[in-house]
Amino acid sequence: MELTNKKTVLVLLCFRPVLAICVASAPITASSPVPPPISQSLTAASSDPQIKSLCAKTEYPDLCLTTIAPFFNGKTDIASVVEMLIKAGTEQTKQANATATKMAADPKYADDPKTISGLKGCYEMYDDALDNMQNAMDTIPVYDIGTIETMVSAAITDYGTYDDGFTQQPNPVPDGVSPMVDIDENLQNIGSIILAITDLMH
Ligand SMILES: *[C@@H]1O[C@H](CO)[C@@H](O)[C@H](O)[C@H]1NC(C)=O
């Protein structure tokens, strides 16, 4: 049950080309506490009219619902929803870091040192993003909306900086695209959802 849940979280993280790589790797060990089963919590989150209407105000309503789902605690005030989203973003950032770690050790990149160093270079970007997410989280109770926005924006920049750094190298991978690009785009989209909902705190 627990394992199935972790796999589901992992699959949600991985889209298109990265999917094959991620599914091929062993499931990532999620940090505790383990969120409730996604199918159940997704229903709870997406059948809640307030959550639905908040998510509808973002650029990615479906991603908003699936992101909140594992962290949905029944609260629907805007600050609580921002908190759930930041928790989700934090968890997904940790999983992205773990995915990058696994990819860096993947034999398919064994004779591709630039890709490996590119992947390793992202650890500190994710660490920085996690610091920024934590700072945003710490600021929710005092409703310092400007700081939340600054911190989440900084995390969004972190996710993009890594991919830029990757593509700046001369042909690090054949098509010049980071193998983490879809995961990082998803993290950036989650960041944009957080900003959109934080804006509603005004
Ligand atoms: C990211 O992965 C690296 C390499 O596995 C690890 O040393 C680092 O602690 C990880 N960072 C986080 C925040 O999990």
PDB file of C-alpha atoms and ligand atoms in Angstrom:
ATOM      1  CA  MET A   1       0.000   0.000   0.000  1.00  0.00           C
ATOM      2  CA  GLU A   2       2.699   2.392   1.054  1.00  0.00           C
ATOM      3  CA  LEU A   3       4.835   1.375  -1.893  1.00  0.00           C
ATOM      4  CA  THR A   4       1.973   1.850  -4.343  1.00  0.00           C
ATOM      5  CA  ASN A   5       1.444   5.302  -2.966  1.00  0.00           C
ATOM      6  CA  LYS A   6       5.085   6.264  -3.435  1.00  0.00           C
ATOM      7  CA  LYS A   7       5.008   5.014  -6.994  1.00  0.00           C
ATOM      8  CA  THR A   8       1.936   7.095  -7.692  1.00  0.00           C
ATOM      9  CA  VAL A   9       3.642  10.207  -6.384  1.00  0.00           C
ATOM     10  CA  LEU A  10       6.658   9.441  -8.520  1.00  0.00           C
ATOM     11  CA  VAL A  11       4.599   8.931 -11.654  1.00  0.00           C
ATOM     12  CA  LEU A  12       2.788  12.218 -11.068  1.00  0.00           C
ATOM     13  CA  LEU A  13       6.153  13.923 -11.039  1.00  0.00           C
ATOM     14  CA  CYS A  14       7.302  12.491 -14.297  1.00  0.00           C
ATOM     15  CA  PHE A  15       5.988  13.479 -17.661  1.00  0.00           C
ATOM     16  CA  ARG A  16       6.647  12.576 -21.250  1.00  0.00           C
ATOM     17  CA  PRO A  17      10.310  11.757 -22.069  1.00  0.00           C
ATOM     18  CA  VAL A  18      11.372  11.576 -18.462  1.00  0.00           C
ATOM     19  CA  LEU A  19       8.602   9.088 -17.710  1.00  0.00           C
ATOM     20  CA  ALA A  20      10.498   6.155 -19.134  1.00  0.00           C
ATOM     21  CA  ILE A  21      13.590   6.992 -17.083  1.00  0.00           C
ATOM     22  CA  CYS A  22      11.671   7.540 -13.879  1.00  0.00           C
ATOM     23  CA  VAL A  23       9.505   4.448 -14.164  1.00  0.00           C
ATOM     24  CA  ALA A  24      12.562   2.390 -14.955  1.00  0.00           C
ATOM     25  CA  SER A  25      14.234   3.437 -11.703  1.00  0.00           C
ATOM     26  CA  ALA A  26      13.346   1.931  -8.381  1.00  0.00           C
ATOM     27  CA  PRO A  27      10.702   3.849  -6.430  1.00  0.00           C
ATOM     28  CA  ILE A  28      12.049   6.757  -4.478  1.00  0.00           C
ATOM     29  CA  THR A  29      11.908   6.528  -0.736  1.00  0.00           C
ATOM     30  CA  ALA A  30       9.512   9.253   0.289  1.00  0.00           C
ATOM     31  CA  SER A  31      10.260  11.111   3.474  1.00  0.00           C
ATOM     32  CA  SER A  32       7.802  10.659   6.291  1.00  0.00           C
ATOM     33  CA  PRO A  33       5.061  11.447   7.030  1.00  0.00           C
ATOM     34  CA  VAL A  34       3.583   9.490   4.169  1.00  0.00           C
ATOM     35  CA  PRO A  35       0.605  11.363   2.706  1.00  0.00           C
ATOM     36  CA  PRO A  36      -2.773   9.634   2.479  1.00  0.00           C
ATOM     37  CA  PRO A  37      -3.533   7.546  -0.627  1.00  0.00           C
ATOM     38  CA  ILE A  38      -3.777   9.857  -3.591  1.00  0.00           C
ATOM     39  CA  SER A  39      -6.963   8.487  -5.132  1.00  0.00           C
ATOM     40  CA  GLN A  40      -8.832   9.121  -1.893  1.00  0.00           C
ATOM     41  CA  SER A  41      -7.377  12.555  -1.187  1.00  0.00           C
ATOM     42  CA  LEU A  42      -7.657  13.628  -4.821  1.00  0.00           C
ATOM     43  CA  THR A  43     -11.375  12.976  -4.650  1.00  0.00           C
ATOM     44  CA  ALA A  44     -11.580  14.896  -1.385  1.00  0.00           C
ATOM     45  CA  ALA A  45      -9.649  17.869  -2.748  1.00  0.00           C
ATOM     46  CA  SER A  46     -11.259  18.021  -6.176  1.00  0.00           C
ATOM     47  CA  SER A  47     -14.789  17.602  -4.846  1.00  0.00           C
ATOM     48  CA  ASP A  48     -14.335  20.524  -2.476  1.00  0.00           C
ATOM     49  CA  PRO A  49     -15.980  23.556  -4.124  1.00  0.00           C
ATOM     50  CA  GLN A  50     -13.702  26.080  -2.423  1.00  0.00           C
ATOM     51  CA  ILE A  51     -10.521  24.240  -3.422  1.00  0.00           C
ATOM     52  CA  LYS A  52     -11.864  23.850  -6.948  1.00  0.00           C
ATOM     53  CA  SER A  53     -12.658  27.524  -7.239  1.00  0.00           C
ATOM     54  CA  LEU A  54      -9.238  28.538  -5.880  1.00  0.00           C
ATOM     55  CA  CYS A  55      -7.479  26.210  -8.314  1.00  0.00           C
ATOM     56  CA  ALA A  56      -9.631  27.519 -11.166  1.00  0.00           C
ATOM     57  CA  LYS A  57      -8.042  30.937 -10.591  1.00  0.00           C
ATOM     58  CA  THR A  58      -4.586  29.556 -11.399  1.00  0.00           C
ATOM     59  CA  GLU A  59      -3.046  28.872 -14.778  1.00  0.00           C
ATOM     60  CA  TYR A  60      -3.006  25.106 -14.118  1.00  0.00           C
ATOM     61  CA  PRO A  61      -6.249  24.069 -12.362  1.00  0.00           C
ATOM     62  CA  ASP A  62      -5.736  20.295 -12.730  1.00  0.00           C
ATOM     63  CA  LEU A  63      -2.121  20.378 -11.575  1.00  0.00           C
ATOM     64  CA  CYS A  64      -3.272  22.552  -8.676  1.00  0.00           C
ATOM     65  CA  LEU A  65      -5.766  19.889  -7.549  1.00  0.00           C
ATOM     66  CA  THR A  66      -3.384  16.933  -7.932  1.00  0.00           C
ATOM     67  CA  THR A  67      -0.657  18.890  -6.123  1.00  0.00           C
ATOM     68  CA  ILE A  68      -2.867  19.773  -3.172  1.00  0.00           C
ATOM     69  CA  ALA A  69      -4.491  16.327  -2.977  1.00  0.00           C
ATOM     70  CA  PRO A  70      -1.868  14.392  -0.970  1.00  0.00           C
ATOM     71  CA  PHE A  71      -1.663  17.268   1.529  1.00  0.00           C
ATOM     72  CA  PHE A  72      -5.341  18.178   1.694  1.00  0.00           C
ATOM     73  CA  ASN A  73      -6.351  18.414   5.347  1.00  0.00           C
ATOM     74  CA  GLY A  74      -9.904  19.651   4.910  1.00  0.00           C
ATOM     75  CA  LYS A  75      -9.075  23.311   5.505  1.00  0.00           C
ATOM     76  CA  THR A  76     -10.015  25.672   2.686  1.00  0.00           C
ATOM     77  CA  ASP A  77      -8.955  29.142   3.836  1.00  0.00           C
ATOM     78  CA  ILE A  78      -6.425  30.668   1.460  1.00  0.00           C
ATOM     79  CA  ALA A  79      -3.483  30.637   3.884  1.00  0.00           C
ATOM     80  CA  SER A  80      -4.036  26.922   4.581  1.00  0.00           C
ATOM     81  CA  VAL A  81      -4.199  26.162   0.873  1.00  0.00           C
ATOM     82  CA  VAL A  82      -0.946  28.071   0.322  1.00  0.00           C
ATOM     83  CA  GLU A  83       0.577  26.041   3.141  1.00  0.00           C
ATOM     84  CA  MET A  84      -0.553  22.724   1.576  1.00  0.00           C
ATOM     85  CA  LEU A  85       0.871  23.801  -1.780  1.00  0.00           C
ATOM     86  CA  ILE A  86       4.215  24.784  -0.266  1.00  0.00           C
ATOM     87  CA  LYS A  87       4.375  21.441   1.544  1.00  0.00           C
ATOM     88  CA  ALA A  88       3.655  19.701  -1.748  1.00  0.00           C
ATOM     89  CA  GLY A  89       6.264  21.781  -3.583  1.00  0.00           C
ATOM     90  CA  THR A  90       8.797  20.953  -0.873  1.00  0.00           C
ATOM     91  CA  GLU A  91       8.078  17.240  -1.103  1.00  0.00           C
ATOM     92  CA  GLN A  92       8.241  17.244  -4.888  1.00  0.00           C
ATOM     93  CA  THR A  93      11.530  19.166  -4.805  1.00  0.00           C
ATOM     94  CA  LYS A  94      13.008  16.493  -2.521  1.00  0.00           C
ATOM     95  CA  GLN A  95      11.771  13.815  -4.901  1.00  0.00           C
ATOM     96  CA  ALA A  96      13.244  15.673  -7.888  1.00  0.00           C
ATOM     97  CA  ASN A  97      16.575  15.759  -6.061  1.00  0.00           C
ATOM     98  CA  ALA A  98      16.318  12.030  -5.439  1.00  0.00           C
ATOM     99  CA  THR A  99      15.460  11.448  -9.108  1.00  0.00           C
ATOM    100  CA  ALA A 100      18.509  13.496 -10.170  1.00  0.00           C
ATOM    101  CA  THR A 101      20.624  11.426  -7.773  1.00  0.00           C
ATOM    102  CA  LYS A 102      19.356   8.196  -9.314  1.00  0.00           C
ATOM    103  CA  MET A 103      19.877   9.483 -12.848  1.00  0.00           C
ATOM    104  CA  ALA A 104      23.440  10.543 -12.039  1.00  0.00           C
ATOM    105  CA  ALA A 105      24.102   6.925 -11.027  1.00  0.00           C
ATOM    106  CA  ASP A 106      22.305   5.461 -14.048  1.00  0.00           C
ATOM    107  CA  PRO A 107      24.652   3.312 -16.182  1.00  0.00           C
ATOM    108  CA  LYS A 108      23.159   4.900 -19.304  1.00  0.00           C
ATOM    109  CA  TYR A 109      25.092   8.091 -18.468  1.00  0.00           C
ATOM    110  CA  ALA A 110      28.258   6.233 -17.435  1.00  0.00           C
ATOM    111  CA  ASP A 111      30.246   7.498 -20.442  1.00  0.00           C
ATOM    112  CA  ASP A 112      28.608  10.924 -20.361  1.00  0.00           C
ATOM    113  CA  PRO A 113      30.460  12.867 -17.625  1.00  0.00           C
ATOM    114  CA  LYS A 114      28.902  16.191 -18.629  1.00  0.00           C
ATOM    115  CA  THR A 115      25.405  14.911 -18.048  1.00  0.00           C
ATOM    116  CA  ILE A 116      26.462  13.430 -14.735  1.00  0.00           C
ATOM    117  CA  SER A 117      28.076  16.676 -13.576  1.00  0.00           C
ATOM    118  CA  GLY A 118      25.019  18.557 -14.846  1.00  0.00           C
ATOM    119  CA  LEU A 119      22.784  16.335 -12.750  1.00  0.00           C
ATOM    120  CA  LYS A 120      25.016  16.708  -9.712  1.00  0.00           C
ATOM    121  CA  GLY A 121      25.013  20.461 -10.190  1.00  0.00           C
ATOM    122  CA  CYS A 122      21.297  20.524  -9.555  1.00  0.00           C
ATOM    123  CA  TYR A 123      21.531  19.271  -5.965  1.00  0.00           C
ATOM    124  CA  GLU A 124      22.429  22.723  -4.682  1.00  0.00           C
ATOM    125  CA  MET A 125      19.694  24.351  -6.750  1.00  0.00           C
ATOM    126  CA  TYR A 126      17.165  22.070  -5.135  1.00  0.00           C
ATOM    127  CA  ASP A 127      18.690  22.770  -1.710  1.00  0.00           C
ATOM    128  CA  ASP A 128      18.337  26.491  -2.344  1.00  0.00           C
ATOM    129  CA  ALA A 129      14.762  26.029  -3.566  1.00  0.00           C
ATOM    130  CA  LEU A 130      13.986  24.099  -0.374  1.00  0.00           C
ATOM    131  CA  ASP A 131      15.390  26.942   1.761  1.00  0.00           C
ATOM    132  CA  ASN A 132      13.235  29.403  -0.138  1.00  0.00           C
ATOM    133  CA  MET A 133      10.141  27.220   0.259  1.00  0.00           C
ATOM    134  CA  GLN A 134      10.864  26.916   3.986  1.00  0.00           C
ATOM    135  CA  ASN A 135      11.214  30.693   4.318  1.00  0.00           C
ATOM    136  CA  ALA A 136       7.906  31.129   2.505  1.00  0.00           C
ATOM    137  CA  MET A 137       6.272  28.587   4.809  1.00  0.00           C
ATOM    138  CA  ASP A 138       7.622  30.304   7.941  1.00  0.00           C
ATOM    139  CA  THR A 139       6.102  33.581   6.787  1.00  0.00           C
ATOM    140  CA  ILE A 140       2.535  32.310   6.282  1.00  0.00           C
ATOM    141  CA  PRO A 141       1.479  32.691   9.940  1.00  0.00           C
ATOM    142  CA  VAL A 142       2.341  36.412   9.930  1.00  0.00           C
ATOM    143  CA  TYR A 143       0.709  36.999   6.546  1.00  0.00           C
ATOM    144  CA  ASP A 144       3.817  38.628   5.113  1.00  0.00           C
ATOM    145  CA  ILE A 145       2.523  38.202   1.577  1.00  0.00           C
ATOM    146  CA  GLY A 146       5.425  40.070  -0.053  1.00  0.00           C
ATOM    147  CA  THR A 147       7.987  37.748   1.517  1.00  0.00           C
ATOM    148  CA  ILE A 148       6.040  34.638   0.532  1.00  0.00           C
ATOM    149  CA  GLU A 149       5.959  35.910  -3.046  1.00  0.00           C
ATOM    150  CA  THR A 150       9.664  36.780  -3.036  1.00  0.00           C
ATOM    151  CA  MET A 151      10.636  33.373  -1.661  1.00  0.00           C
ATOM    152  CA  VAL A 152       8.433  31.357  -4.001  1.00  0.00           C
ATOM    153  CA  SER A 153       9.651  33.417  -6.964  1.00  0.00           C
ATOM    154  CA  ALA A 154      13.230  32.673  -5.900  1.00  0.00           C
ATOM    155  CA  ALA A 155      12.410  28.936  -5.821  1.00  0.00           C
ATOM    156  CA  ILE A 156      10.943  29.187  -9.345  1.00  0.00           C
ATOM    157  CA  THR A 157      14.186  30.832 -10.479  1.00  0.00           C
ATOM    158  CA  ASP A 158      16.159  28.011  -8.839  1.00  0.00           C
ATOM    159  CA  TYR A 159      14.302  25.341 -10.817  1.00  0.00           C
ATOM    160  CA  GLY A 160      15.001  27.218 -14.057  1.00  0.00           C
ATOM    161  CA  THR A 161      18.597  28.110 -13.216  1.00  0.00           C
ATOM    162  CA  TYR A 162      19.502  24.477 -13.066  1.00  0.00           C
ATOM    163  CA  ASP A 163      18.197  23.753 -16.547  1.00  0.00           C
ATOM    164  CA  ASP A 164      19.829  26.894 -17.939  1.00  0.00           C
ATOM    165  CA  GLY A 165      23.139  25.884 -16.404  1.00  0.00           C
ATOM    166  CA  PHE A 166      22.742  22.515 -17.971  1.00  0.00           C
ATOM    167  CA  THR A 167      22.112  23.786 -21.462  1.00  0.00           C
ATOM    168  CA  GLN A 168      24.929  26.354 -21.242  1.00  0.00           C
ATOM    169  CA  GLN A 169      27.498  23.577 -21.320  1.00  0.00           C
ATOM    170  CA  PRO A 170      28.639  22.554 -24.781  1.00  0.00           C
ATOM    171  CA  ASN A 171      26.304  19.734 -25.735  1.00  0.00           C
ATOM    172  CA  PRO A 172      25.904  18.172 -22.296  1.00  0.00           C
ATOM    173  CA  VAL A 173      23.295  15.842 -23.760  1.00  0.00           C
ATOM    174  CA  PRO A 174      22.643  15.175 -27.442  1.00  0.00           C
ATOM    175  CA  ASP A 175      19.673  17.534 -27.758  1.00  0.00           C
ATOM    176  CA  GLY A 176      21.068  20.004 -25.227  1.00  0.00           C
ATOM    177  CA  VAL A 177      18.095  19.506 -22.939  1.00  0.00           C
ATOM    178  CA  SER A 178      18.399  18.589 -19.290  1.00  0.00           C
ATOM    179  CA  PRO A 179      16.975  15.151 -18.528  1.00  0.00           C
ATOM    180  CA  MET A 180      15.256  16.866 -15.583  1.00  0.00           C
ATOM    181  CA  VAL A 181      13.588  19.549 -17.682  1.00  0.00           C
ATOM    182  CA  ASP A 182      10.041  18.198 -17.460  1.00  0.00           C
ATOM    183  CA  ILE A 183      10.298  17.696 -13.717  1.00  0.00           C
ATOM    184  CA  ASP A 184      11.696  21.207 -13.311  1.00  0.00           C
ATOM    185  CA  GLU A 185       8.964  22.674 -15.497  1.00  0.00           C
ATOM    186  CA  ASN A 186       6.393  20.933 -13.351  1.00  0.00           C
ATOM    187  CA  LEU A 187       8.023  22.419 -10.235  1.00  0.00           C
ATOM    188  CA  GLN A 188       7.963  25.862 -11.839  1.00  0.00           C
ATOM    189  CA  ASN A 189       4.283  25.425 -12.649  1.00  0.00           C
ATOM    190  CA  ILE A 190       3.592  24.478  -9.043  1.00  0.00           C
ATOM    191  CA  GLY A 191       5.477  27.647  -8.037  1.00  0.00           C
ATOM    192  CA  SER A 192       3.261  29.692 -10.320  1.00  0.00           C
ATOM    193  CA  ILE A 193       0.165  28.103  -8.746  1.00  0.00           C
ATOM    194  CA  ILE A 194       1.471  29.043  -5.285  1.00  0.00           C
ATOM    195  CA  LEU A 195       2.012  32.638  -6.426  1.00  0.00           C
ATOM    196  CA  ALA A 196      -1.485  32.840  -7.913  1.00  0.00           C
ATOM    197  CA  ILE A 197      -3.133  31.613  -4.717  1.00  0.00           C
ATOM    198  CA  THR A 198      -0.848  33.709  -2.485  1.00  0.00           C
ATOM    199  CA  ASP A 199      -1.999  36.723  -4.464  1.00  0.00           C
ATOM    200  CA  LEU A 200      -5.527  35.991  -3.246  1.00  0.00           C
ATOM    201  CA  MET A 201      -4.342  36.551   0.354  1.00  0.00           C
ATOM    202  CA  HIS A 202      -4.313  40.305  -0.301  1.00  0.00           C
TER     203      HIS A 202
HETATM  204  C1  LIG B   1      20.080  16.023  -2.875  1.00  0.00           C
HETATM  205  O1  LIG B   1      20.823  14.904  -3.320  1.00  0.00           O
HETATM  206  C2  LIG B   1      22.184  14.892  -2.894  1.00  0.00           C
HETATM  207  C3  LIG B   1      22.847  13.706  -3.534  1.00  0.00           C
HETATM  208  O2  LIG B   1      22.144  12.535  -3.295  1.00  0.00           O
HETATM  209  C4  LIG B   1      22.237  14.842  -1.371  1.00  0.00           C
HETATM  210  O3  LIG B   1      23.579  14.883  -0.935  1.00  0.00           O
HETATM  211  C5  LIG B   1      21.470  16.034  -0.808  1.00  0.00           C
HETATM  212  O4  LIG B   1      21.421  15.945   0.595  1.00  0.00           O
HETATM  213  C6  LIG B   1      20.058  16.050  -1.356  1.00  0.00           C
HETATM  214  N1  LIG B   1      19.390  17.242  -0.892  1.00  0.00           N
HETATM  215  C7  LIG B   1      18.181  17.193  -0.323  1.00  0.00           C
HETATM  216  C8  LIG B   1      17.677  18.485   0.144  1.00  0.00           C
HETATM  217  O5  LIG B   1      17.540  16.159  -0.213  1.00  0.00           O
END
